[in-house]
XYZ file of C-alpha atoms in Angstrom:
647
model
C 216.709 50.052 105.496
C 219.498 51.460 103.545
C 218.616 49.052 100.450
C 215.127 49.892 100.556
C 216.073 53.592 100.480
C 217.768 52.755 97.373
C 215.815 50.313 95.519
C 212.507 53.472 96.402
C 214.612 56.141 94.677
C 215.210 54.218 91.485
C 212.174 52.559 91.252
C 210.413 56.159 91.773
C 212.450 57.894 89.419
C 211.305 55.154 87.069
C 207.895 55.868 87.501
C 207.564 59.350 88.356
C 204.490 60.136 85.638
C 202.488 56.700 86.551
C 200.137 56.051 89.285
C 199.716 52.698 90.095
C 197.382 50.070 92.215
C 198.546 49.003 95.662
C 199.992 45.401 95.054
C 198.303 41.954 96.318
C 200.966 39.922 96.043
C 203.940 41.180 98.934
C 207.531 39.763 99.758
C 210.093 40.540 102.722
C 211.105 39.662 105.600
C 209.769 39.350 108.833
C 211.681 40.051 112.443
C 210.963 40.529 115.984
C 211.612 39.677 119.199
C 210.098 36.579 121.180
C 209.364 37.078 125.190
C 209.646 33.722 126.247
C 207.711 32.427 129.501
C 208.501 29.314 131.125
C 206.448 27.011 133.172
C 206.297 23.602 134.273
C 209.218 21.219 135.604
C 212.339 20.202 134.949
C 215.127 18.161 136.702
C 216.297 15.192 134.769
C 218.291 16.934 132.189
C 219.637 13.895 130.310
C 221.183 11.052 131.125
C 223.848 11.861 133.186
C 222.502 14.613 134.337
C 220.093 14.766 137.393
C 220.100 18.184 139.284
C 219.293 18.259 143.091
C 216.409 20.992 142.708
C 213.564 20.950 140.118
C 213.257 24.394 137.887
C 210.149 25.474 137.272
C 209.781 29.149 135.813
C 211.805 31.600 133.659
C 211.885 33.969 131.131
C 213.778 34.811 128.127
C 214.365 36.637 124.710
C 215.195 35.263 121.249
C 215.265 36.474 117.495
C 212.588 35.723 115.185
C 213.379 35.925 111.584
C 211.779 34.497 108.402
C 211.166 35.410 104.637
C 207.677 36.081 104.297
C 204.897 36.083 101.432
C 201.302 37.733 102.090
C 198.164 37.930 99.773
C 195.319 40.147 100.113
C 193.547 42.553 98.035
C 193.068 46.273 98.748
C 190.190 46.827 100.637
C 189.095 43.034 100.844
C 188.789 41.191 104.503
C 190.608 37.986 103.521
C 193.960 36.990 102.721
C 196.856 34.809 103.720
C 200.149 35.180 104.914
C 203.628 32.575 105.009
C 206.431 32.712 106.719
C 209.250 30.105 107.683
C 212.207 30.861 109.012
C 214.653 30.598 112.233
C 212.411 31.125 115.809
C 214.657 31.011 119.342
C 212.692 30.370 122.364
C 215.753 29.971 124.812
C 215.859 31.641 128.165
C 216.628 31.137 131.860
C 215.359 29.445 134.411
C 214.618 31.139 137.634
C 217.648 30.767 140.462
C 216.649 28.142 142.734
C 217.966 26.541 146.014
C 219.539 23.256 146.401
C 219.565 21.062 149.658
C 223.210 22.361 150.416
C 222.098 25.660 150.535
C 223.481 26.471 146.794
C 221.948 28.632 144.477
C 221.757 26.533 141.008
C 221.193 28.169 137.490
C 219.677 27.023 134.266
C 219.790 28.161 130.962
C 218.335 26.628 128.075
C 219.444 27.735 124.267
C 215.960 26.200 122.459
C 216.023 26.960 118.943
C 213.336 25.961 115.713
C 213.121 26.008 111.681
C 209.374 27.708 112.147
C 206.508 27.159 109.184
C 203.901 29.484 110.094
C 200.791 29.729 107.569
C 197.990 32.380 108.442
C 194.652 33.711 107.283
C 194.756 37.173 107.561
C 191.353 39.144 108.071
C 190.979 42.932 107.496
C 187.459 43.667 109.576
C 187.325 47.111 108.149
C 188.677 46.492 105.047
C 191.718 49.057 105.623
C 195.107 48.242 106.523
C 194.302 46.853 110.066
C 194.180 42.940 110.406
C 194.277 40.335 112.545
C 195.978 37.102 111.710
C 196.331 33.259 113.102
C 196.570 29.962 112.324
C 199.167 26.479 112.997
C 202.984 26.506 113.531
C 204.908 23.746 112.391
C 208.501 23.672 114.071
C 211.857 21.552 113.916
C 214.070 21.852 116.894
C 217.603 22.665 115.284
C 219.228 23.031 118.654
C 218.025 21.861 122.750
C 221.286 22.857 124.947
C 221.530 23.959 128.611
C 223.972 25.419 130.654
C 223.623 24.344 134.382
C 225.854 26.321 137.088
C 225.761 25.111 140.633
C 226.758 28.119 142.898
C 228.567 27.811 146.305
C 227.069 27.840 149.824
C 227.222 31.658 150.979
C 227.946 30.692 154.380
C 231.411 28.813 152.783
C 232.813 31.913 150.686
C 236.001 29.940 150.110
C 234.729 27.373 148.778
C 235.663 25.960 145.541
C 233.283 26.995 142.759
C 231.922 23.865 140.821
C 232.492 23.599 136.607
C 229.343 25.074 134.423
C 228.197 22.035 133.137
C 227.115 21.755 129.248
C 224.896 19.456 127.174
C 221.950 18.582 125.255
C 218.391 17.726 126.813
C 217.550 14.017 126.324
C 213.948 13.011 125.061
C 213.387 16.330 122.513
C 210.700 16.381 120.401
C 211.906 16.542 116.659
C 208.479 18.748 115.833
C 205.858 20.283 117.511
C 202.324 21.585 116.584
C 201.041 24.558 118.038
C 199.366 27.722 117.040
C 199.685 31.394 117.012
C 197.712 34.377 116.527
C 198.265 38.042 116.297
C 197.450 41.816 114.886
C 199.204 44.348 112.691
C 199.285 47.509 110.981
C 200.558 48.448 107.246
C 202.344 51.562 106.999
C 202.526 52.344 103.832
C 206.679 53.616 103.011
C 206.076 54.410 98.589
C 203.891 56.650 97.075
C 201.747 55.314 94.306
C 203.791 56.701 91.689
C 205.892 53.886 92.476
C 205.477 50.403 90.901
C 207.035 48.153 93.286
C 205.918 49.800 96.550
C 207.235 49.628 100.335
C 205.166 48.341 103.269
C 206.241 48.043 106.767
C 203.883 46.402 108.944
C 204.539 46.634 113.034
C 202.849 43.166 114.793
C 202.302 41.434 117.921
C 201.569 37.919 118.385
C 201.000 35.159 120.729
C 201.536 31.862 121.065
C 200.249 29.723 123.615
C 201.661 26.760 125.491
C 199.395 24.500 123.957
C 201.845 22.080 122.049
C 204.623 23.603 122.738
C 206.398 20.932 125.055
C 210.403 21.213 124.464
C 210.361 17.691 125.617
C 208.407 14.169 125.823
C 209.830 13.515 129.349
C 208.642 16.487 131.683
C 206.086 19.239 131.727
C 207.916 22.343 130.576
C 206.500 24.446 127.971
C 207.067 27.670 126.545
C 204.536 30.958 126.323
C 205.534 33.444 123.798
C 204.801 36.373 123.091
C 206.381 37.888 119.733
C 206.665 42.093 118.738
C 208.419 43.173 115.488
C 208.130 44.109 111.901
C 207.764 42.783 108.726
C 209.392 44.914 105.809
C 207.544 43.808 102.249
C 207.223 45.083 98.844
C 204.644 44.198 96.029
C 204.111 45.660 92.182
C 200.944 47.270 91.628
C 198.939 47.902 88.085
C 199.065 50.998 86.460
C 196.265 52.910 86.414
C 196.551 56.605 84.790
C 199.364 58.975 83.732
C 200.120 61.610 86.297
C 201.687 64.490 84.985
C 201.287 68.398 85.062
C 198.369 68.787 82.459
C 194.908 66.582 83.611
C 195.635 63.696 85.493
C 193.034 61.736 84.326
C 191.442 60.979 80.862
C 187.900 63.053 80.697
C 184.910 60.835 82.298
C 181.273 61.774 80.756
C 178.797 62.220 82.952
C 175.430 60.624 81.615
C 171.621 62.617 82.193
C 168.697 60.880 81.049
C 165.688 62.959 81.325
C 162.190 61.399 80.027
C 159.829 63.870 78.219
C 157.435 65.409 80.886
C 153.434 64.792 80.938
C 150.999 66.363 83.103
C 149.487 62.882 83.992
C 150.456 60.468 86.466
C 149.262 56.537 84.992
C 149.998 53.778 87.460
C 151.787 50.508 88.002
C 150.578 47.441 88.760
C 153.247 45.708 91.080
C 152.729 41.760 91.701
C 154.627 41.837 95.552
C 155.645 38.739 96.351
C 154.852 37.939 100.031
C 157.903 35.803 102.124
C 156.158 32.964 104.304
C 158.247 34.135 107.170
C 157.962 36.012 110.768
C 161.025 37.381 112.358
C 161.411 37.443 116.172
C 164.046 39.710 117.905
C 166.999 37.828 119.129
C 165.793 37.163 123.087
C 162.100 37.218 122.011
C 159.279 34.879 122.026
C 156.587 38.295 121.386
C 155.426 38.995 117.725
C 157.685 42.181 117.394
C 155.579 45.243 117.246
C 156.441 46.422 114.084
C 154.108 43.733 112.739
C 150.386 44.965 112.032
C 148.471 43.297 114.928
C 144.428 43.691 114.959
C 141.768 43.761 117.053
C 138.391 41.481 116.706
C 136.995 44.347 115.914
C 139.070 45.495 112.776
C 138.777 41.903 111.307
C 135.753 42.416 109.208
C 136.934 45.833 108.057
C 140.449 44.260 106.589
C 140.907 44.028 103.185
C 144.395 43.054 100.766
C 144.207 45.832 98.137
C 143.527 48.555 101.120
C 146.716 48.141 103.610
C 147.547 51.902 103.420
C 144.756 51.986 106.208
C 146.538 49.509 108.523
C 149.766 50.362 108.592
C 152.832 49.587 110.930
C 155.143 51.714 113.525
C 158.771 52.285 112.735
C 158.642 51.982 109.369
C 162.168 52.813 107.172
C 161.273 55.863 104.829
C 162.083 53.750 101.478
C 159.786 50.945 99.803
C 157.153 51.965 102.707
C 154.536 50.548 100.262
C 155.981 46.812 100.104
C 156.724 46.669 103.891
C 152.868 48.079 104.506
C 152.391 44.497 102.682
C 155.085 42.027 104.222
C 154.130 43.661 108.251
C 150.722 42.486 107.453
C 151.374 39.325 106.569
C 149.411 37.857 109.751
C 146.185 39.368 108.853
C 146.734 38.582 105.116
C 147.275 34.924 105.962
C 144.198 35.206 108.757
C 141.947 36.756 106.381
C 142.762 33.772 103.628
C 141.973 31.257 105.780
C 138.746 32.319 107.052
C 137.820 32.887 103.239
C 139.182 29.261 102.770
C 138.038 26.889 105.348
C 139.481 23.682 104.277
C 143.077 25.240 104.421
C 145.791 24.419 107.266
C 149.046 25.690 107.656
C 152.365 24.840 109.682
C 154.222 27.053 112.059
C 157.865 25.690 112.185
C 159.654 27.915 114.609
C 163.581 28.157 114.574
C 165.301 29.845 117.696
C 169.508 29.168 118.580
C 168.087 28.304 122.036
C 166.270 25.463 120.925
C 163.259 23.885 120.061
C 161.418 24.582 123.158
C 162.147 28.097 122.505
C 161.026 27.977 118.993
C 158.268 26.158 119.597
C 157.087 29.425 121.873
C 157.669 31.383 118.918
C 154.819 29.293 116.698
C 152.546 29.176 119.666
C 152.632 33.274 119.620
C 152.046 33.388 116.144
C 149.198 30.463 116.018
C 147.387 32.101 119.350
C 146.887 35.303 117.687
C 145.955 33.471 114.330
C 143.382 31.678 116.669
C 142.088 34.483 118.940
C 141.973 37.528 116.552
C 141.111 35.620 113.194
C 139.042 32.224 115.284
C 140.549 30.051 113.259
C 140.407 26.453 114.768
C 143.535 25.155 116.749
C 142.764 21.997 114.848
C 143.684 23.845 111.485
C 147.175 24.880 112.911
C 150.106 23.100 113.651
C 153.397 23.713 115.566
C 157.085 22.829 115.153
C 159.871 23.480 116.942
C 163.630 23.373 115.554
C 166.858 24.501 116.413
C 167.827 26.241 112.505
C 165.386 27.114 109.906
C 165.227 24.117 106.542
C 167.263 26.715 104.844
C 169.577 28.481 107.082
C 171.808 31.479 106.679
C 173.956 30.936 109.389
C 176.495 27.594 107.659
C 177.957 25.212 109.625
C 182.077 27.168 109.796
C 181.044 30.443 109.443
C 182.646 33.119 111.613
C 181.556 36.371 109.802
C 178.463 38.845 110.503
C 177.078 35.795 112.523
C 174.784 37.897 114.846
C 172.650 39.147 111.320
C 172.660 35.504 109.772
C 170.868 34.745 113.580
C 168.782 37.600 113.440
C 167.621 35.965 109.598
C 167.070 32.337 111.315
C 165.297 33.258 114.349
C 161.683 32.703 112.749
C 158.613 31.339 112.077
C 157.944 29.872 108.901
C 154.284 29.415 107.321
C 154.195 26.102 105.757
C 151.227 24.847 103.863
C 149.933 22.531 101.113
C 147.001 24.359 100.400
C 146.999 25.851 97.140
C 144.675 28.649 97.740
C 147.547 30.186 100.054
C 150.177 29.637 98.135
C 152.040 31.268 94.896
C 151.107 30.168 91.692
C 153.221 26.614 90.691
C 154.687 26.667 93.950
C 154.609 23.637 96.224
C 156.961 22.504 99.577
C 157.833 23.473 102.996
C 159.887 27.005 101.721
C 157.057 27.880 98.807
C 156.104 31.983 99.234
C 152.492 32.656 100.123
C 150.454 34.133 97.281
C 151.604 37.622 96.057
C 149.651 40.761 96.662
C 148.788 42.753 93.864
C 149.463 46.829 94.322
C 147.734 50.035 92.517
C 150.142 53.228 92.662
C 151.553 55.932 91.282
C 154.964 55.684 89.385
C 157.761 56.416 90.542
C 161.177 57.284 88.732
C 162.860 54.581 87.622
C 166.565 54.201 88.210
C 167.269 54.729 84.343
C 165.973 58.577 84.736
C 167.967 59.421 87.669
C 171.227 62.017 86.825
C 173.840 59.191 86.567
C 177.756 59.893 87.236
C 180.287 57.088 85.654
C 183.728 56.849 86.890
C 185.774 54.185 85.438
C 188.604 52.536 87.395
C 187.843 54.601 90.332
C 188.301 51.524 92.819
C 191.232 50.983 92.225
C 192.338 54.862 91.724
C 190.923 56.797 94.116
C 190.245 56.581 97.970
C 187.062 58.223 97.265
C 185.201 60.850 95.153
C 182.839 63.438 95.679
C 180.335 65.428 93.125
C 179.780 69.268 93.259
C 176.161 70.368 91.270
C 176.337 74.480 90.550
C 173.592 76.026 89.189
C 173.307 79.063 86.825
C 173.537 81.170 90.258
C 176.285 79.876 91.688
C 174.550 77.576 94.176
C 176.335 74.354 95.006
C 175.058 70.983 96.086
C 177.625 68.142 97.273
C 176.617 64.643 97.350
C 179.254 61.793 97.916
C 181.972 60.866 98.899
C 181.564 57.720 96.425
C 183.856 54.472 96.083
C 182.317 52.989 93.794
C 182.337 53.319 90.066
C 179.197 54.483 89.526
C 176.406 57.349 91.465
C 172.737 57.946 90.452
C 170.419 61.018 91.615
C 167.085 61.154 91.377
C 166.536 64.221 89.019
C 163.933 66.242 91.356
C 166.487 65.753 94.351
C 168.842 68.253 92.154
C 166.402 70.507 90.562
C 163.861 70.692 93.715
C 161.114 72.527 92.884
C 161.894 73.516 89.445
C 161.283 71.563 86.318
C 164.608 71.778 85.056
C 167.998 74.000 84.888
C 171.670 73.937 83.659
C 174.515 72.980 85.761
C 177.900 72.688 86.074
C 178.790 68.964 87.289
C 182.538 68.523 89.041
C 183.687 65.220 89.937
C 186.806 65.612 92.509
C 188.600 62.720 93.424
C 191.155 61.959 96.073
C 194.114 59.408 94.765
C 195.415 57.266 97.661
C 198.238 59.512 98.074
C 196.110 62.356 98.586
C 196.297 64.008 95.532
C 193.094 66.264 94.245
C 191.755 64.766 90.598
C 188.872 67.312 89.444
C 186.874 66.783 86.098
C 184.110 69.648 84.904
C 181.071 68.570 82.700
C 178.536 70.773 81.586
C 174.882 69.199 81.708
C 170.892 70.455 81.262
C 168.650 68.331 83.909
C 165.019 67.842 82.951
C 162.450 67.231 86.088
C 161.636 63.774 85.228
C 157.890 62.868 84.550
C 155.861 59.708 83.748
C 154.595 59.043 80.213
C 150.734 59.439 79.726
C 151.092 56.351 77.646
C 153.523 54.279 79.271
C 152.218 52.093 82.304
C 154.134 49.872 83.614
C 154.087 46.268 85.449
C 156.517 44.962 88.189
C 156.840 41.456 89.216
C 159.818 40.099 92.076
C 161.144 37.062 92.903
C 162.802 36.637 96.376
C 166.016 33.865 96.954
C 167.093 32.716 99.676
C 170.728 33.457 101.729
C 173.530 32.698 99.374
C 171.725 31.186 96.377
C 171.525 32.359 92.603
C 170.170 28.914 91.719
C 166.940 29.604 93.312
C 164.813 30.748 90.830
C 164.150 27.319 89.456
C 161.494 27.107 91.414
C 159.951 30.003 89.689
C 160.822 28.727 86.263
C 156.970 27.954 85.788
C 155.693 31.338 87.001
C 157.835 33.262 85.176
C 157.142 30.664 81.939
C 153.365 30.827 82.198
C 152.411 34.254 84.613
C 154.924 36.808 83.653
C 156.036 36.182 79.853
C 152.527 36.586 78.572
C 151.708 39.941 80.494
C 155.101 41.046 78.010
C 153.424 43.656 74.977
C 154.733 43.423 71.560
C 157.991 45.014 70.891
C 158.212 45.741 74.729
C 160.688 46.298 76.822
C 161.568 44.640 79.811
C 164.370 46.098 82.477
C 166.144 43.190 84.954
C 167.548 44.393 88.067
C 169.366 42.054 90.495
C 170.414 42.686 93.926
C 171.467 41.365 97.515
C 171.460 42.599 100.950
C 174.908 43.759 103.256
C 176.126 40.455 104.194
C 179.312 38.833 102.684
C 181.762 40.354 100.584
C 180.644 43.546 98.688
C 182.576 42.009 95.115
C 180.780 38.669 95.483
C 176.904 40.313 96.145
C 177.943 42.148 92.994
C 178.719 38.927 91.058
C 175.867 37.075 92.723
C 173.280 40.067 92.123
C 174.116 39.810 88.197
C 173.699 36.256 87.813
C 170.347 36.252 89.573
C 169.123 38.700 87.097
C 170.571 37.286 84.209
C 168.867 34.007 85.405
C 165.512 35.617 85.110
C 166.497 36.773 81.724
C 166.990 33.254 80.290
C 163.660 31.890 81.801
C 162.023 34.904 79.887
C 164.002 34.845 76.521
C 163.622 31.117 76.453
C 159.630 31.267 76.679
C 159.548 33.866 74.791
C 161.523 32.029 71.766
C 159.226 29.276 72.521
C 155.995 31.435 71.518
C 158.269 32.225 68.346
C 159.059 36.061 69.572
C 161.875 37.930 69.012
C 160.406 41.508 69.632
C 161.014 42.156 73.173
C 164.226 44.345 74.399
C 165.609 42.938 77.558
C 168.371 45.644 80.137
C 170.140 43.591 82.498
C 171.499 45.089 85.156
C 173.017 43.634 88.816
C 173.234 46.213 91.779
C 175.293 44.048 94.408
C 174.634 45.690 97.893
C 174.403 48.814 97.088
C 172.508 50.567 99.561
C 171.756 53.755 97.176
C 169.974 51.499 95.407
C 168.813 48.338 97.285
C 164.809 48.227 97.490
C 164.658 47.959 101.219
C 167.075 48.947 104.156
C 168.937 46.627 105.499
C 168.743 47.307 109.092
C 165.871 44.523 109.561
C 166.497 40.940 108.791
C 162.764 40.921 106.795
C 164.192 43.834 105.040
C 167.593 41.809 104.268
C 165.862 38.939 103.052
C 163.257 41.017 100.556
C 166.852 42.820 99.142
C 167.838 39.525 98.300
C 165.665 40.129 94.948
C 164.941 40.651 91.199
C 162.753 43.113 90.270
C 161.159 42.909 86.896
C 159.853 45.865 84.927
C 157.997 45.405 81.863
C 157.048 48.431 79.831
C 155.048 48.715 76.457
C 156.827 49.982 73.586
C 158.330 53.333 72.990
């Protein structure tokens, strides 16, 4: 403790006008304290060495102390940690009796090199994790000390010799495992480059494997508490000193010029060939449009705002109007198209029986609502969907990967249900085309741009201030980026100066506040600019995907693209998995898109069309859908194409 007092006061008079990153890489040394339990038998110590009375339990204490190396990134779930170094699991037997009425003793001094690799998960990305994985360890020492007492009812008798030795028949190695929790305590400021972490833990090791010896049934529980002491070198990030603490960030408004008129856009809304059950559930869930014999004749695809669903979210209510009809959409279709048939492939982690219940529900209401003939439908049960989310290993946000796999699929090889160019067992029903107003685009909202805020600040917030003083807060923010609508700020006025503040709070609590003057402009549509919106959907996990829309994107979409237009890409994912790899996954999806477009487009010998590429990760401020739903989930997993004429 004294040396890391030291090496902290040079290193932060070093870097007293820096703030830095907290390090991934750590080194230091691990100790603690193993509570040793003993169970089992022994009796035959070695050789020459057979006591009269068989020991059985015990309990003990030993050091544990080891060099250690951990990984993880700041505010990630996964890492790893090493460690290898000298583990004592000795202790002493409990007394027992002997046939001469003599109280024997046993002590056994059980020492190990230890190896101990572990994955180390952060659940809420802070500095709480869990930890476990193998131990490899070499026996460097196996002694005992065996004391026969005398008989208490002979108090002058001679005591007999301690005897020492070595067990016979040690294993060399043994396997087992271990796994544990701790907690990083953070010693260094982040002015400091190499900062101080110490990190409290308890572990446990079961006796599975750990058998001191070949020859009887002892084995060893342990359970370990201590500390590990570690240091790391972060990245600098901005100068700290007296004047600003950070370099001036601009905050961006783009307000589009107002019009009195309100055109419309045409969406294309593509229409997932799946129905979601509730985990326990056979029942269509109610938030799924369900009609009447009656209301059959009166349904129509380009008027759902008449038949619309409970419970709905309050965003994209227009697109799940569409998707919680689906039944009637697909009923109404096949009455218009007798010669079609369909397959219901139900998927249920109970079984195939239980999915098979599933299809039945849907094809029974398909049957007795719409009259289609049984004949026309088939049934399927199977335990996971042709393209699960749920992999084979996975251990993370299992329950909403089942939620996504318990469903019914719509299969079909009729073309007059399915998506242009589409063919197969996963190929998306035919889209719906919607009539509505516009609504603000993304690229109009008041946008605020923090760079290196990740990795600099806990969190920031934004303060709005008007000419009269009046103050809206919206945050707190971790991410690099914020967008508000404009007519969430202004309300019910068509525009105003304010005074924007960003105010950030370093990881050391420190208070970073940046002013920016800025005039927000209500934001309207252009009389002349209407717009058209086409999706594609993916499946969990997969970028690669849109090949399968190569052809309707080639042939359906490039030609609806004006001269000199413009056309604006926007990937995105839903909640699960890491937040850093939906980001990554989100851009290449929509850069995807843009290569299938740019391609045909160089193909018809243009070079006139402006493309904005843009991937939005998880981001739930901006994410088309909730993602409280697993149909809601699965229609985030998206790009959304806007194409708009020229400017």
């Amino acid at each position: 403790m004294l040396l890391v007092f030291i090496m902290g006061v040079q290193f932060s008079s070093q870097a007293q006008e820096t703030v830095f990153t907290r390090p991934s890489w750590y080194f230091g040394v691990a100790a603690g304290s193993n509570l040793n339990f003993y169970r089992g038998t022994t009796q035959n110590l070695n050789a020459d060495l057979t006591v009269p009375a068989a020991f059985h339990n015990g309990f003990g204490s030993g050091l544990f102390i080891a060099p250690s190396i951990e990984y993880y990134k700041p505010k990630t779930v996964l890492g790893f940690i090493f460690q290898a170094g000298f583990d004592d699991r000795s202790a002493s037997f409990d007394q027992v009796m002997t046939v001469c009425n003599c109280p024997a003793d046993l002590k056994t001094k059980t020492t190990y090199l230890t190896i101990e690799p572990s994955l180390r998960i952060a659940p809420f990305r802070n500095d709480f994790y869990i930890y476990g994985g193998p131990r490899f360890a070499f026996n460097l020492e196996n002694s005992f000390r065996y004391q026969l007492g005398i008989n208490p009812d002979f108090p002058d008798q001679e005591p007999t010799p301690a005897v020492r030795g070595d067990f016979s028949d040690t294993r060399e190695s043994i396997i087992s495992m271990q796994v544990g929790m701790g907690y990083d305590i953070m010693l260094s400021s982040v002015k400091n480059k190499t900062q101080f972490v110490v990190s409290p833990y308890v572990a446990f090791h079961p006796y599975f494997g750990q058998n001191p010896r070949s020859s009887e049934s002892w084995n060893v529980s342990t359970l370990r508490v201590g500390a590990v002491l570690k240091f790391g070198q972060g990245k600098e990030i901005e100068s700290l000193t007296k004047e600003p603490t950070i370099k001036p960030y601009a905050f961006s408004v783009n307000s589009p010029s107002n019009e009195n008129t309100s055109p419309s856009v045409s969406e294309t809304f593509p229409l997932r060939n799946y129905v979601f059950f509730d985990l326990g559930s056979t029942e269509i869930p109610s938030r799924y449009v369900l009609l009447n014999k009656n209301q059959v004749k009166d349904f129509k695809e380009d008027q759902l705002e008449t038949t619309k669903p409970i419970n709905l979210s309050g965003r994209s209510d227009r697109g799940m109007v569409v998707y919680y009809n689906i039944l009637n959409i697909l009923g109404d279709r096949m009455q218009k198209n007798p010669s079609t048939t369909i397959k219901l492939v139900g998927s249920s982690e109970k079984g195939p029986e239980d999915a098979k219940v599933m299809a039945e529900s849907v094809k029974s209401y398909l049957t007795s609502v719409f009259e289609i003939a049984p004949a026309r439908i088939t049934v399927e049960g199977r335990t996971k969907p042709k393209l699960p989310s749920e992999q084979v290993g996975g251990t993370l946000e299992l329950e909403l990967l089942r939620q996504g796999d318990r469903r019914v699929s719509i299969e079909s090889s009729s073309p007059e249900l399915l998506m242009e160019f589409q063919s197969g067992s996963n190929a998306p029903l035919k889209p719906i085309v919607l009539t509505g107003p516009k609504v603000a685009p993304q690229s109009s909202y008041v946008t605020f741009d923090l760079p290196g805020a990740k990795e600099a600040f806990k969190f920031w917030n934004v303060e709005v201030k008007d000419e009269k003083g009046t103050i809206q807060k919206y945050g707190p923010y971790t991410e690099e980026s914020a967008s508000i609508p404009t007519k969430t700020i202004l309300g019910t006025r068509e525009q105003g100066h304010y005074t924007i503040s960003m105010i950030a709070t370093t990881p050391d609590g420190q208070i970073v506040r940046e002013d920016k003057e800025a005039h927000v402009v209500l934001w309207k549509p252009s009389v002349n600019e209407e717009s058209m919106r086409y999706s594609v959907i993916y499946d969990f996990n997969n970028s690669e995907a849109i090949k399968i829309y190569e052809d309707y994107l080639s042939k359906i979409v490039t030609p609806k693209i004006p001269s000199n237009g413009r056309v604006v890409i926007n990937g995105y994912t839903d909640v699960i998995g890491d937040a850093a790899n939906n980001q990554v996954l989100s851009l290449a999806r929509a850069n995807d898109v843009k290569q299938i477009l740019e391609n045909s487009l160089l193909k018809a010998g243009r070079k006139d069309v402006t493309f904005t590429v843009k991937g939005n990760g998880e981001n739930e401020a901006l994410s088309p859908f909730d993602n409280k739903l697993p149909e809601e989930r699965f229609y985030n997993r998206t790009v959304i194409i806007d194409i708009f004429p020229a400017k």
